[in-house]
Amino acid sequence: MKVLVQKFGGTSVASPEQRLVVTGHIERACRVGYQVVVVVSAMGRRGAPYATDTLLELLGDNEVEPRERDLLLACGEVISGVVLTGLLKSKDLPAVFLTGGQAGIITDAQFGDARILRVEPRRIQSYLDQGRVVVVAGFQGVTESGEVTTLGRGGSDTTAVALGVALGAEAVEIFTDVDGVKTADPHIVSDARTLSTITYNEVCQMAYEGAKVIHPRAVEIARQKNIPLRIKSTFNDGPGTLVVAWQPGVTGVHISRDRVITGITHMDGLTQLRVSLPSGEGAGEVFPLLAQNNISVDFINIFPGELVFTVKSEVARQARELIEGLGLKVTARPGCAKVATVGAGMRGVPGVMATIVTALEREGIKILQSADSYTSIWCLVDRKDMERAVQTLHREFKLNDGKTGEVKVYAVG
Ligand code: ADP
Ligand code: ASP
Ligand code: MG
């Protein structure tokens, strides 16, 4: 029998009514003959009683060991999974619940951001073979020595894909509160378009740049094994977005399978740091020091007398103190956001940067810093300008227009 993995995010399991909708999706998959594995996130978002952020807030300012923090966080998915299992049983669907560890998810010991080392799916498979729906707590695993770990925020997607790969699933369905992967966050751009198909490459770029609809590590695992991912709404019957290795329907010899511009993403909570280097030296000390302290840096510009880069705001103070400890002067600009124009097919296409700069300037949005790669152009802006910058670029690249935004270049012959 074919296995299907269905993952339901926090907002899909937040209320009893929503959980009923969820059971409907599971029932339908069972009815068409799949062996179904269900992965759940903690119920609701910040403020909801058992949401991950709420559990975190319980600690207040009290410090606990990272392993203890992970034990607390892992509870959210356990609560959610057991509640859903009870509901499935009440509907005469034979179901069983497993924690990440019980499901065979073995990770390294990097608490709070653990990587899956391997999956031992025997226990899940035997329950499936008994005709049971297996509900698994997302976002968690266990180390070789039995410590509970969590996989990083948004990590339930990764659980779902890792299980899908280990079980040889036909597909992994990621159910969420929006219609699929869109050309921008629909909470910022109301006419953002749902992409009917997207390549692993494109969605990975979007995810790394802040489109949190899917976790980037989940996409990487899916890409390695070429397992189809469908991202869709829990609350309507729309087809959602199919993530695959290539754009179906594009025939001929492919030059590239990716669009010039796929979408616009955003990420706030950044602080820009400027470090003066009066003697022209010091870069060789600053970056290793930050790395040793596990602080990652972005938007790095190195000039003879100055270093400019960004860090996450929650570590800005620590970064500043570390650098000042080297006897260097640091100026911080908090309240920054990164707006990225993402397009895995933009390499070698002229005019993308020109369009961005002209559009933002016309709107009076100041670019504090910029950087680019083959697949993205990033602009650092003030947090207060972030939404407007996303809306402006979305409009400028006509991403709401199916004809312009969809596959544009790409096939010869
Ligand atoms: P879940 O709890 O289902 O895992 P998440 O909150 O992690 O849901 O991800 C869904 C959210 O991702 C949406 O509510 C939306 O605000 C946000 N999002 C950001 N960028 C995009 C995008 N490009 N397309 C779709 N959703 C996006
Ligand atoms: N509940 C976890 C989080 O809020 C994991 C997830 O939702 O995927 O990050
Ligand atoms: Mg998520």
PDB file of C-alpha atoms and ligand atoms in Angstrom, residues 41-42 52 77 139 153-157, ligand 2:
ATOM      1  CA  SER A  41       2.525  21.049  15.220  1.00  0.00           C
ATOM      2  CA  ALA A  42       1.667  22.591  18.571  1.00  0.00           C
ATOM      3  CA  THR A  52       5.305  26.861  21.230  1.00  0.00           C
ATOM      4  CA  GLU A  77       3.447  18.846  19.731  1.00  0.00           C
ATOM      5  CA  PHE A 139       9.504  19.360  15.444  1.00  0.00           C
ATOM      6  CA  ARG A 153      11.304  26.849  14.629  1.00  0.00           C
ATOM      7  CA  GLY A 154       9.014  25.635  11.885  1.00  0.00           C
ATOM      8  CA  GLY A 155      10.634  22.191  12.093  1.00  0.00           C
ATOM      9  CA  SER A 156       7.461  20.078  11.884  1.00  0.00           C
ATOM     10  CA  ASP A 157       7.717  20.380   8.098  1.00  0.00           C
TER      11      ASP A 157
HETATM   12  N1  ASP B   2       5.622  24.399  16.884  1.00  0.00           N
HETATM   13  C1  ASP B   2       6.933  24.650  16.319  1.00  0.00           C
HETATM   14  C2  ASP B   2       7.111  26.137  16.045  1.00  0.00           C
HETATM   15  O1  ASP B   2       6.223  26.926  16.369  1.00  0.00           O
HETATM   16  C3  ASP B   2       7.204  23.828  15.098  1.00  0.00           C
HETATM   17  C4  ASP B   2       6.312  24.094  13.901  1.00  0.00           C
HETATM   18  O2  ASP B   2       5.281  24.753  14.033  1.00  0.00           O
HETATM   19  O3  ASP B   2       6.652  23.589  12.816  1.00  0.00           O
HETATM   20  O4  ASP B   2       8.119  26.535  15.567  1.00  0.00           O
END
